[in-house]
Amino acid sequence: MSWEENVRKVVPYTPGEQPKVKNIIKLNTNENPYPPAPAVVEALKNMDAESFKKYPDPTCDVLVEAIADFYEVDKENVFVGVGSDDVLAMAFMTFFNSDKPVLFPDITYSFYDVWAELFRIPYKQIPLLDDFSVRIEDYFGENGGVVLANPNAPTGAQLPIDAVEEVIKRNPDVVVIVDEAYADFGGQSVLPLIDKYDNLLVVQTFSKSRSMAGMRIGYAFGCKKLIKYLLDVKFAYNSYTMNMPALELGSLAIKDRAYFEKTVSMIVNTRERVKKELRGLGFEFADSKTNFVFAKHKEKSGKEIFDYLRANNIIVRRWDAPRIKEHLRISIGTDEEMDILIAKLKEFLG
Amino acid sequence: MSWEENVRKVVPYTPGEQPKVKNIIKLNTNENPYPPAPAVVEALKNMDAESFKKYPDPTCDVLVEAIADFYEVDKENVFVGVGSDDVLAMAFMTFFNSDKPVLFPDITYSFYDVWAELFRIPYKQIPLLDDFSVRIEDYFGENGGVVLANPNAPTGAQLPIDAVEEVIKRNPDVVVIVDEAYADFGGQSVLPLIDKYDNLLVVQTFSKSRSMAGMRIGYAFGCKKLIKYLLDVKFAYNSYTMNMPALELGSLAIKDRAYFEKTVSMIVNTRERVKKELRGLGFEFADSKTNFVFAKHKEKSGKEIFDYLRANNIIVRRWDAPRIKEHLRISIGTDEEMDILIAKLKEFLG
């Protein structure tokens, strides 16, 4: 007998590489190429380090209120956490305690099955169709919960809102999590449905469209009862999840609607241009509604292209998983960064 | 059938009040009255908000290295999290998966039973002796793990290192967590024992002796195998727990040994003086080795004194729990703050 016998042994999620060297074009973790809103830059200069000696507000009021204001919901509809990963992990722990399997696609955010394993939640991965689209009827059977990323990652494909609503409506007895990490780039959200369906949790993040990946802020919307359950678990795990800079700077980041809309639209414009260029170079992909393109080349292998780019100081993301091993997930950077990517691809493919 | 049936229902921990008004002497959550190290103040001024657009380093290298350097251990002996609450919660989840009960005192940090309930871990609360001391023989029987806060909270009492070692040695088949949140004020740590016992996890925090409660940084030491298991669970929960300010400023805070020693010694001096004053006013308490005193008055009820202080803008902490309802936990603030406290107590008691 040893203490090791009682260890919860898990196979952890592998995050994308965060290289420590400079002069790299980093298109591997879907970060935003633009800086955070100007008010964040300004407030950081005036932040009072002495205030760090006190605990932060455990209710995260300033941030919750700013999010509620922006989205025109009540504060009691909002939950915040240390990135959407923290929010999703707590949601899995809070809502998925059935003997029936939680359902999510086989190709989706690869943390879902890791959380299910961590919390010993039964789950079933449902194959996407060959074009990487979701067949919603696959989510109508008996289950312990449903998780859909919309737009999906790493495919970039977006389900119409009506289809997502149909999944929520057909599953009144379980919680349906809609992970909208990339929804700002697709222009659609099921947020308005939280008043209609008490089993809906909508999860979003500051890491992509808000340029704050380094600050670790995620948030979720749901009916008040559902958010209350999530808050209870949060307060049973860690009273103070969000530190002072996250609370203060996060609340400022979300207030600047004009900057947010401008930078999102810049990324969307770059994405649409890059799509055309990639198609011209022989890449195929589902229509992306995110800040990345998940593309496969008609002739060259994913590994070859990945290695060539890496050797040229451009990092994209790829997985060795069966159905997607020829694909590359390429984040949308600035126009200048994407020009260099395209030029390098032309060199290699042309 | 409703989704509510599968909710993990918990009774959350209640953190101490964080009042939003100013002009309050806040002695209720054991915060440090002195600002963080000067290098933190300086680095905050020069922090680059643009860097927030990228994810932080998931391995938390800069912080882990600074902690390893300060304590002269290897990086692989160090784990960091979002406050020691996050570290402890992950440790409970990682190491306490036995059918036998985890043991901890009845009067101790009141988050332990909350985590046990959250993760459905069987546990047994062992009564402290009447003088609030731990009888170590109570922890020698069959169990699923042991958790000892040393010095203990909210009692402030410290077990000798030899006694803690005896508990660790008698429990080779389970993990023994020694929660040393307040150890810097008592001058003793079991950290040197991590090389001798592979079942020992020592947990500390930046929230008390490091003046960084608002930054949410906790850390733990253990043998490399034990830390690796903890890291696996962390990476199965949230890849990026620590945000950029926490990593950068935390690493600077820990490097300034002179400032740390100076402020800790100021607090210890104030504590020793306050103890004398409190005794003179008719308070009784176990000898505190922390930055608080857990005191009971010979005549007046805890509630009465608490209410009087609260009405005079001084917040201390008290619980309505059976064995400690007459006690007040009074954090050690600056000399000026403690002078006002003593003056108010004299007014009330005198």
XYZ file of C-alpha atoms in Angstrom:
700
model
C 0.000 0.000 0.000
C 1.292 3.459 -0.884
C -0.173 6.946 -1.069
C 0.210 6.670 -4.834
C -2.691 4.229 -4.975
C -5.090 7.004 -4.019
C -3.800 9.542 -6.487
C -6.265 10.789 -9.092
C -4.207 9.956 -12.143
C -5.011 11.895 -15.285
C -3.696 12.556 -18.763
C -3.531 16.344 -18.820
C -4.474 18.658 -21.679
C -1.497 19.913 -23.686
C -1.688 23.657 -24.277
C -0.157 25.223 -27.380
C 3.486 26.154 -27.159
C 4.316 29.532 -25.568
C 7.807 30.114 -26.977
C 10.127 32.230 -24.888
C 12.190 33.528 -27.795
C 11.226 36.682 -29.709
C 11.008 37.092 -33.499
C 8.465 34.363 -33.829
C 5.161 34.760 -35.629
C 2.877 33.026 -33.190
C -0.267 31.721 -34.889
C -0.788 28.666 -32.673
C -3.062 29.637 -29.772
C -5.637 31.964 -31.372
C -4.506 35.013 -29.465
C -5.554 38.471 -30.602
C -2.796 40.332 -32.466
C -4.003 43.718 -31.218
C -3.352 45.176 -27.762
C -6.042 45.413 -25.085
C -8.354 48.465 -25.059
C -6.584 51.810 -24.422
C -8.259 52.216 -21.027
C -6.486 49.032 -19.867
C -3.099 50.430 -20.839
C -3.895 53.687 -19.032
C -5.289 52.067 -15.860
C -2.280 49.794 -15.554
C -0.048 52.864 -15.298
C -2.109 54.200 -12.416
C -2.670 50.955 -10.551
C -1.840 51.066 -6.870
C 0.470 48.214 -5.866
C -0.270 48.840 -2.193
C -3.848 47.683 -2.767
C -2.455 44.179 -3.439
C -2.026 43.657 0.293
C -5.791 43.216 0.673
C -7.852 40.313 -0.668
C -9.737 41.084 -3.851
C -13.527 41.315 -3.807
C -14.701 37.666 -3.731
C -17.930 38.563 -5.554
C -15.913 40.148 -8.388
C -18.513 42.884 -8.476
C -16.774 45.446 -10.648
C -16.128 42.893 -13.387
C -19.499 41.157 -13.149
C -21.258 44.507 -13.345
C -19.259 45.626 -16.386
C -20.084 42.375 -18.185
C -23.759 42.589 -17.205
C -23.918 46.175 -18.489
C -22.262 45.341 -21.793
C -24.569 42.423 -22.504
C -27.675 43.974 -20.940
C -28.352 41.177 -18.490
C -28.621 41.178 -14.701
C -25.557 40.673 -12.533
C -27.142 37.469 -11.241
C -26.955 36.054 -14.783
C -23.173 36.372 -14.881
C -20.380 34.129 -13.599
C -16.648 34.872 -13.948
C -13.568 32.687 -13.649
C -9.851 32.333 -14.352
C -10.250 32.023 -18.109
C -13.078 30.120 -19.761
C -11.196 26.926 -18.856
C -11.826 27.580 -15.179
C -15.473 28.436 -15.931
C -15.945 25.277 -18.005
C -14.170 23.050 -15.462
C -16.439 24.342 -12.693
C -19.491 23.906 -14.901
C -18.538 20.275 -15.617
C -18.084 19.679 -11.881
C -21.320 21.444 -10.987
C -23.744 20.171 -13.611
C -22.508 16.839 -14.943
C -23.197 14.355 -12.169
C -25.402 11.873 -13.991
C -24.697 8.217 -14.765
C -25.581 8.915 -18.366
C -22.888 10.144 -20.729
C -22.254 13.783 -21.472
C -22.229 14.306 -25.232
C -19.831 16.348 -27.335
C -18.272 16.003 -30.792
C -15.209 13.856 -31.482
C -13.457 16.847 -33.004
C -13.865 19.806 -30.680
C -12.018 21.624 -27.922
C -9.798 18.862 -26.617
C -10.217 19.871 -22.982
C -13.781 18.483 -22.762
C -12.760 14.853 -22.469
C -9.906 15.814 -20.117
C -12.384 17.439 -17.706
C -14.730 14.495 -18.022
C -11.875 12.147 -17.097
C -10.702 14.399 -14.263
C -14.160 14.495 -12.672
C -14.965 10.896 -13.641
C -17.955 11.940 -15.716
C -19.159 9.365 -18.267
C -19.020 10.842 -21.780
C -19.531 9.977 -25.413
C -17.759 11.657 -28.290
C -20.022 11.890 -31.321
C -18.309 11.963 -34.719
C -18.733 15.127 -36.732
C -19.861 14.539 -40.315
C -17.138 14.364 -42.945
C -17.407 18.081 -43.658
C -16.866 18.686 -39.905
C -20.456 19.785 -39.361
C -22.556 18.783 -36.333
C -25.630 16.593 -36.940
C -27.886 17.955 -34.204
C -30.095 14.847 -34.103
C -27.099 13.037 -32.561
C -27.706 15.104 -29.418
C -31.401 14.314 -28.969
C -31.025 10.954 -27.189
C -30.757 10.300 -23.458
C -27.664 11.885 -21.982
C -26.124 13.498 -18.893
C -25.425 16.838 -20.530
C -24.348 18.368 -23.829
C -21.356 20.535 -24.693
C -21.150 22.327 -28.019
C -18.466 24.801 -28.976
C -20.031 27.255 -31.419
C -18.223 28.153 -33.572
C -16.463 24.855 -33.048
C -12.731 24.586 -32.418
C -10.496 23.598 -34.060
C -12.772 23.329 -37.109
C -13.979 26.942 -37.087
C -17.409 25.871 -38.346
C -20.532 27.541 -36.954
C -23.928 25.955 -36.333
C -26.910 28.221 -37.030
C -28.516 29.600 -33.860
C -31.755 27.749 -34.664
C -29.939 24.438 -34.642
C -28.276 25.178 -31.293
C -31.651 26.206 -29.881
C -33.118 22.905 -31.046
C -30.436 21.026 -29.057
C -31.157 23.101 -25.951
C -34.914 22.627 -26.331
C -34.663 18.850 -26.816
C -32.589 18.492 -23.607
C -34.606 20.163 -20.852
C -33.428 17.654 -18.224
C -29.725 18.318 -18.567
C -27.543 21.370 -18.769
C -26.424 22.327 -22.267
C -23.134 24.241 -22.330
C -22.551 26.376 -25.401
C -18.888 27.341 -25.493
C -18.755 30.609 -27.410
C -15.048 31.374 -27.053
C -14.988 32.431 -30.718
C -18.556 33.680 -31.163
C -17.550 37.346 -31.442
C -15.844 36.567 -34.745
C -18.957 34.858 -36.079
C -21.469 37.463 -34.970
C -23.924 35.004 -33.418
C -24.644 34.075 -29.808
C -27.312 32.104 -27.980
C -27.077 34.537 -25.063
C -30.639 35.865 -25.687
C -31.914 32.333 -25.019
C -30.940 32.261 -21.321
C -34.331 33.764 -20.457
C -36.126 31.099 -22.432
C -34.204 27.991 -21.309
C -33.126 27.481 -17.710
C -30.774 24.630 -18.745
C -28.509 26.807 -20.898
C -25.017 27.951 -19.921
C -23.241 30.222 -22.411
C -19.480 30.518 -21.907
C -17.275 33.270 -23.342
C -13.755 34.599 -22.803
C -11.518 37.663 -22.744
C -8.696 35.653 -24.320
C -9.659 36.006 -27.967
C -11.802 38.982 -28.997
C -10.807 41.047 -25.929
C -7.003 40.686 -26.267
C -6.586 39.616 -22.649
C -5.374 36.003 -22.757
C -2.593 36.952 -20.336
C -5.094 38.173 -17.766
C -7.108 34.923 -17.524
C -10.733 36.022 -17.586
C -13.634 33.864 -18.673
C -17.340 34.350 -18.056
C -20.655 32.639 -18.433
C -24.330 33.493 -18.691
C -27.294 31.509 -17.501
C -30.568 31.841 -15.658
C -30.147 33.029 -12.074
C -30.750 29.617 -10.516
C -28.104 27.999 -12.690
C -25.539 30.738 -12.000
C -26.246 30.429 -8.271
C -25.350 26.713 -8.347
C -22.124 27.543 -10.157
C -21.284 30.260 -7.631
C -21.830 27.817 -4.772
C -19.267 25.453 -6.266
C -16.864 28.326 -6.935
C -17.156 29.426 -3.286
C -16.618 25.828 -2.209
C -13.421 25.688 -4.283
C -11.702 29.082 -3.973
C -13.215 32.250 -2.509
C -10.996 34.585 -4.439
C -10.430 33.303 -7.945
C -9.869 36.629 -9.703
C -6.975 38.818 -8.642
C -7.105 42.608 -8.484
C -5.547 43.353 -11.878
C -7.969 40.919 -13.544
C -10.961 42.557 -11.866
C -9.912 46.128 -12.491
C -8.462 45.801 -15.989
C -11.072 43.302 -17.123
C -13.892 45.659 -16.227
C -12.244 48.433 -18.267
C -11.560 46.154 -21.234
C -15.195 45.233 -21.629
C -16.484 48.802 -21.450
C -14.842 49.947 -24.670
C -17.360 48.735 -27.225
C -15.963 50.804 -30.102
C -12.442 49.405 -29.748
C -13.782 45.879 -29.410
C -15.872 46.194 -32.561
C -13.037 47.787 -34.512
C -10.453 45.122 -33.657
C -12.884 42.241 -34.181
C -13.773 43.604 -37.586
C -10.095 44.025 -38.494
C -9.506 40.369 -37.646
C -12.566 39.267 -39.612
C -11.389 41.254 -42.654
C -7.925 39.730 -42.448
C -9.463 36.274 -42.061
C -11.597 36.633 -45.181
C -8.601 37.782 -47.202
C -6.431 34.960 -45.853
C -9.114 32.406 -46.725
C -8.940 33.473 -50.376
C -5.159 33.315 -50.416
C -5.118 29.893 -48.770
C -7.663 28.556 -51.245
C -5.505 29.885 -54.064
C -2.586 27.944 -52.617
C -4.497 24.661 -52.622
C -5.821 24.566 -49.066
C -9.282 23.253 -48.186
C -11.255 24.126 -45.054
C -14.689 24.460 -43.529
C -15.859 28.061 -43.617
C -14.323 29.605 -40.504
C -16.321 31.969 -38.317
C -13.497 32.312 -35.797
C -10.080 33.976 -35.570
C -8.386 30.948 -37.097
C -8.607 28.762 -40.188
C -8.426 24.965 -39.933
C -6.952 24.001 -43.263
C -5.661 20.948 -45.066
C -3.558 21.055 -48.190
C -4.578 19.057 -51.265
C -1.102 17.650 -51.792
C 1.362 18.370 -49.017
C 1.055 16.723 -45.628
C 0.166 18.740 -42.539
C 3.357 17.696 -40.822
C 5.546 18.837 -43.714
C 3.967 22.271 -43.879
C 4.023 22.605 -40.087
C 7.716 21.767 -39.960
C 8.573 24.134 -42.807
C 6.772 27.016 -41.120
C 8.356 26.185 -37.756
C 11.786 26.252 -39.359
C 10.881 29.702 -40.656
C 9.839 31.010 -37.224
C 6.110 30.711 -37.803
C 4.244 28.532 -35.318
C 0.812 27.144 -36.161
C -0.996 24.314 -34.394
C -1.481 20.702 -35.406
C -2.580 17.474 -33.733
C -1.633 13.896 -34.432
C -5.251 12.754 -33.961
C -6.663 10.409 -36.655
C -9.238 12.535 -38.492
C -7.321 15.803 -38.367
C -3.645 14.935 -38.675
C -3.345 16.577 -42.094
C -4.878 19.829 -40.807
C -3.208 22.965 -39.555
C -4.956 25.439 -37.314
C -3.700 28.856 -38.282
C -4.592 31.798 -36.023
C -5.376 35.120 -37.686
C -2.652 37.613 -36.819
C -2.063 41.116 -38.143
C -2.090 41.713 -41.892
C 1.691 41.957 -41.842
C 2.037 38.615 -40.052
C -0.354 36.927 -42.452
C 1.514 38.363 -45.449
C 4.703 36.740 -44.207
C 2.850 33.446 -43.650
C 1.400 33.511 -47.159
C 4.777 34.387 -48.666
C 6.426 31.473 -46.848
C 3.662 29.088 -47.908
C 4.090 30.231 -51.515
C 7.804 29.541 -51.284
C 7.161 26.046 -49.968
C 4.217 25.066 -52.151
C 5.053 26.949 -55.315
C -36.632 14.748 -13.851
C -34.824 18.044 -14.074
C -31.227 19.124 -14.650
C -31.223 20.232 -11.023
C -31.114 16.604 -9.879
C -27.600 16.272 -11.244
C -26.256 19.434 -9.699
C -23.382 19.042 -7.235
C -24.990 20.864 -4.340
C -22.619 22.292 -1.762
C -22.558 24.589 1.227
C -19.841 27.036 0.259
C -17.146 28.494 2.487
C -17.891 32.011 3.700
C -14.907 34.313 3.317
C -14.348 37.224 5.681
C -16.063 40.454 4.758
C -14.285 42.712 2.252
C -15.962 46.045 3.014
C -16.158 48.496 0.132
C -16.159 51.606 2.320
C -12.941 53.298 3.460
C -12.027 54.421 7.006
C -12.369 50.931 8.359
C -9.701 49.202 10.383
C -9.790 45.801 8.792
C -8.506 43.089 11.143
C -10.705 40.264 9.901
C -8.862 38.381 7.145
C -5.242 38.311 8.369
C -3.950 40.529 5.621
C -0.555 42.151 5.916
C -0.721 45.848 6.877
C 2.440 46.668 4.937
C 2.672 47.147 1.171
C 4.286 44.554 -1.131
C 8.072 44.698 -1.676
C 9.341 47.885 -3.375
C 10.321 45.971 -6.533
C 6.639 45.062 -7.015
C 5.601 48.705 -6.886
C 8.326 49.597 -9.379
C 7.628 46.732 -11.806
C 3.935 47.506 -11.864
C 4.731 50.988 -13.202
C 6.733 49.500 -16.053
C 4.449 46.602 -16.908
C 3.532 46.315 -20.563
C -0.225 46.037 -21.050
C 0.275 44.892 -24.641
C 1.800 41.670 -23.343
C -1.627 40.753 -21.942
C -2.774 39.769 -25.441
C -0.675 36.591 -25.217
C -1.330 33.636 -22.917
C 0.872 33.542 -19.841
C 3.507 30.841 -19.474
C 1.545 27.722 -18.451
C 4.534 26.337 -16.551
C 4.755 29.572 -14.484
C 8.509 29.308 -14.813
C 9.546 32.741 -13.623
C 7.560 32.388 -10.410
C 8.432 28.749 -9.762
C 12.103 29.538 -10.251
C 12.014 32.515 -7.876
C 10.341 30.392 -5.196
C 12.786 27.508 -5.741
C 15.718 29.922 -5.448
C 14.421 31.529 -2.260
C 13.837 28.208 -0.523
C 16.842 26.431 -2.064
C 14.898 23.564 -3.569
C 14.609 22.362 -7.161
C 11.949 23.775 -9.493
C 10.445 20.286 -9.674
C 9.706 20.492 -5.932
C 7.470 23.547 -6.393
C 3.818 23.917 -7.373
C 1.972 27.254 -7.698
C -1.710 28.140 -7.763
C -4.308 30.898 -7.452
C -3.830 31.391 -3.734
C -3.193 28.560 -1.315
C -6.923 27.773 -1.570
C -6.458 26.730 -5.175
C -3.344 24.731 -4.233
C -5.150 22.989 -1.364
C -8.285 22.297 -3.414
C -6.180 20.662 -6.135
C -4.232 18.699 -3.533
C -7.481 17.375 -1.998
C -8.687 16.380 -5.471
C -5.355 14.790 -6.410
C -4.397 12.891 -3.263
C -7.531 12.135 -1.260
C -9.287 9.377 -3.165
C -9.467 6.702 -0.495
C -12.560 5.193 1.111
C -11.028 5.911 4.490
C -11.578 9.291 6.095
C -9.183 12.186 5.767
C -8.339 13.513 9.227
C -8.135 17.116 10.404
C -8.987 18.982 13.625
C -12.508 20.140 14.453
C -11.233 23.668 14.903
C -9.033 24.567 11.945
C -9.235 26.319 8.610
C -12.910 25.939 7.813
C -12.329 25.300 4.128
C -11.052 21.735 4.710
C -14.467 20.195 5.270
C -15.899 22.289 2.416
C -13.361 20.783 -0.012
C -13.996 17.319 1.356
C -17.721 17.783 0.752
C -17.152 19.273 -2.701
C -15.021 16.336 -3.833
C -17.073 13.796 -1.849
C -14.097 12.747 0.225
C -14.890 10.958 3.494
C -13.458 12.894 6.430
C -13.325 12.938 10.203
C -12.874 16.041 12.306
C -10.850 15.307 15.412
C -11.486 17.526 18.443
C -8.602 19.665 19.582
C -7.865 19.403 23.301
C -9.463 22.038 25.509
C -6.426 24.293 25.232
C -6.787 24.063 21.435
C -3.691 21.917 21.067
C -3.411 18.934 18.705
C -2.969 15.467 20.240
C -0.811 13.890 17.538
C -1.710 10.303 18.530
C -5.208 11.039 17.153
C -3.665 11.028 13.688
C -1.888 7.652 13.916
C -4.854 5.418 13.055
C -5.988 4.226 9.622
C -7.006 7.131 7.412
C -7.189 8.439 3.857
C -4.949 11.430 4.452
C -4.090 14.041 7.071
C -4.334 17.827 6.948
C -2.714 19.954 9.636
C -2.513 23.727 9.570
C 0.643 24.709 11.439
C 0.392 27.173 13.040
C -3.285 26.344 13.201
C -6.022 28.798 12.199
C -8.006 30.304 13.754
C -6.359 29.244 17.024
C -2.862 30.544 16.206
C -1.261 27.666 18.108
C 1.846 25.967 16.739
C 2.830 22.303 16.974
C 6.557 21.640 17.403
C 8.234 20.446 14.207
C 9.077 17.103 15.839
C 5.412 16.436 16.481
C 4.469 17.247 12.880
C 7.267 14.972 11.678
C 5.899 12.174 13.842
C 2.500 12.504 12.105
C 4.151 12.421 8.678
C 6.300 9.412 9.622
C 3.354 7.440 11.043
C 1.347 7.906 7.823
C 3.576 6.691 4.991
C 0.608 5.339 3.002
C -1.273 8.606 2.700
C -0.402 12.164 1.821
C 0.020 14.508 4.778
C -0.693 18.136 3.933
C 0.898 20.695 6.232
C -0.763 24.040 5.599
C 1.824 26.639 6.547
C -0.077 29.780 5.576
C 1.121 31.454 8.785
C 4.438 29.676 9.307
C 6.555 32.719 8.486
C 5.264 34.390 11.654
C 6.192 31.373 13.754
C 9.626 30.785 12.311
C 9.214 27.041 11.779
C 8.556 24.991 8.670
C 8.598 21.306 7.768
C 9.908 22.199 4.301
C 13.306 20.521 4.989
C 11.409 17.238 5.441
C 10.277 16.936 1.796
C 13.492 15.100 0.983
C 12.922 12.646 3.792
C 9.213 11.886 3.326
C 7.688 11.430 -0.127
C 4.159 11.718 1.330
C 4.560 15.312 2.540
C 3.014 18.365 0.873
C 3.865 21.732 2.441
C 1.554 24.595 1.414
C 2.336 28.296 1.799
C 0.960 31.580 0.484
C 1.780 35.128 -0.645
C -1.372 36.406 1.050
C -0.029 36.875 4.562
C 3.724 37.367 5.032
C 4.214 38.548 1.408
C 1.529 41.282 1.369
C 0.005 39.968 -1.857
C -3.474 38.701 -0.953
C -4.878 40.712 -3.859
C -2.646 38.907 -6.332
C -3.763 35.368 -5.453
C -0.581 33.332 -5.233
C -0.166 30.146 -3.272
C 2.534 27.507 -3.550
C 3.476 24.091 -2.329
C 6.550 21.942 -1.863
C 6.851 18.193 -2.098
C 9.022 15.472 -3.550
C 9.196 15.553 -7.338
C 6.855 12.612 -7.858
C 4.179 14.165 -5.661
C 4.464 17.583 -7.363
C 4.227 15.891 -10.768
C 0.890 14.305 -9.822
C -0.372 17.699 -8.696
C 0.778 19.321 -11.929
C -1.026 16.663 -13.959
C -4.292 17.535 -12.219
C -3.632 21.250 -12.650
C -3.063 20.745 -16.387
C -6.233 18.657 -16.538
C -8.179 21.514 -14.911
C -6.813 24.800 -16.314
C -3.625 25.187 -18.356
C -3.085 28.796 -17.414
C -3.998 29.369 -13.779
C -1.661 32.272 -13.044
C -2.028 35.488 -14.994
C 0.853 37.664 -16.145
C 0.817 40.171 -13.275
C 0.778 37.336 -10.738
C 3.751 35.644 -12.407
C 5.806 38.777 -12.893
C 5.048 40.594 -9.635
C 5.011 37.418 -7.559
C 8.505 36.513 -8.708
C 9.754 39.960 -7.680
C 7.976 39.875 -4.327
C 9.703 36.701 -3.263
C 13.195 37.864 -4.230
C 13.373 40.644 -1.639
C 14.423 38.701 1.425
C 15.413 41.759 3.464
C 12.016 43.451 3.069
C 10.227 40.204 3.842
C 12.218 39.655 7.030
C 11.781 43.265 8.109
C 7.992 43.354 7.691
C 7.498 39.916 9.244
C 9.522 40.981 12.249
C 7.538 44.233 12.563
C 4.322 42.213 12.654
C 5.738 39.765 15.190
C 6.820 42.662 17.429
C 3.407 44.267 17.213
C 1.779 40.914 17.955
C 3.839 40.358 21.089
C 2.958 43.826 22.351
C -0.735 43.368 21.534
C -0.762 40.042 23.376
C 0.359 41.799 26.561
C -2.211 44.530 26.168
C -4.997 42.032 25.509
C -4.038 39.966 28.543
C -4.132 43.118 30.624
C -7.655 43.740 29.391
C -8.859 40.322 30.495
C -8.492 38.322 27.280
C -7.308 34.712 27.211
C -5.747 32.954 24.238
C -3.456 30.200 23.099
C 0.013 31.529 22.392
C -0.210 32.809 18.822
C 2.582 32.172 16.342
C 0.690 33.826 13.488
C -0.328 37.333 12.417
C -3.519 37.150 14.466
C -4.628 36.459 18.029
C -7.606 34.226 18.753
C -8.879 35.613 22.012
C -11.791 35.184 24.393
C -12.686 37.657 27.101
C -13.145 36.475 30.684
C -16.422 38.336 31.130
C -17.823 39.876 27.981
C -19.273 37.751 25.210
C -17.552 37.518 21.848
C -20.641 38.807 20.085
C -20.851 41.912 22.266
C -17.239 42.873 21.714
C -17.485 42.124 18.008
C -20.556 44.326 17.647
C -19.004 47.164 19.630
C -15.864 47.131 17.482
C -17.917 46.907 14.292
C -19.931 49.946 15.371
C -16.607 51.719 15.820
C -15.373 50.821 12.328
C -13.083 48.011 13.423
C -13.773 44.625 11.839
C -12.470 41.452 13.434
C -13.622 37.891 12.718
C -15.870 35.610 14.692
C -17.786 32.380 14.075
C -20.986 31.081 15.571
C -19.538 27.557 15.884
C -20.018 25.762 19.241
C -16.541 25.653 20.768
C -15.380 29.041 19.537
C -18.373 31.323 19.633
C -16.926 33.465 22.427
C -13.671 33.964 20.519
C -12.560 36.791 18.289
C -9.838 36.398 15.713
C -7.978 39.674 15.569
C -5.478 40.222 12.757
C -2.289 42.108 13.556
C -2.321 45.440 11.731
C 0.078 48.357 11.999
C 1.006 49.690 15.446
C -1.313 52.646 14.866
C -4.245 50.392 13.991
C -3.638 48.212 17.033
C -3.422 51.279 19.286
C -6.876 52.332 18.140
C -8.173 48.796 18.694
C -6.754 48.679 22.226
C -8.143 52.137 23.012
C -11.611 51.091 21.833
C -11.442 47.867 23.807
C -10.457 49.828 26.907
C -13.439 52.123 26.392
C -15.767 49.151 26.154
C -14.289 46.935 28.838
C -12.975 49.509 31.221
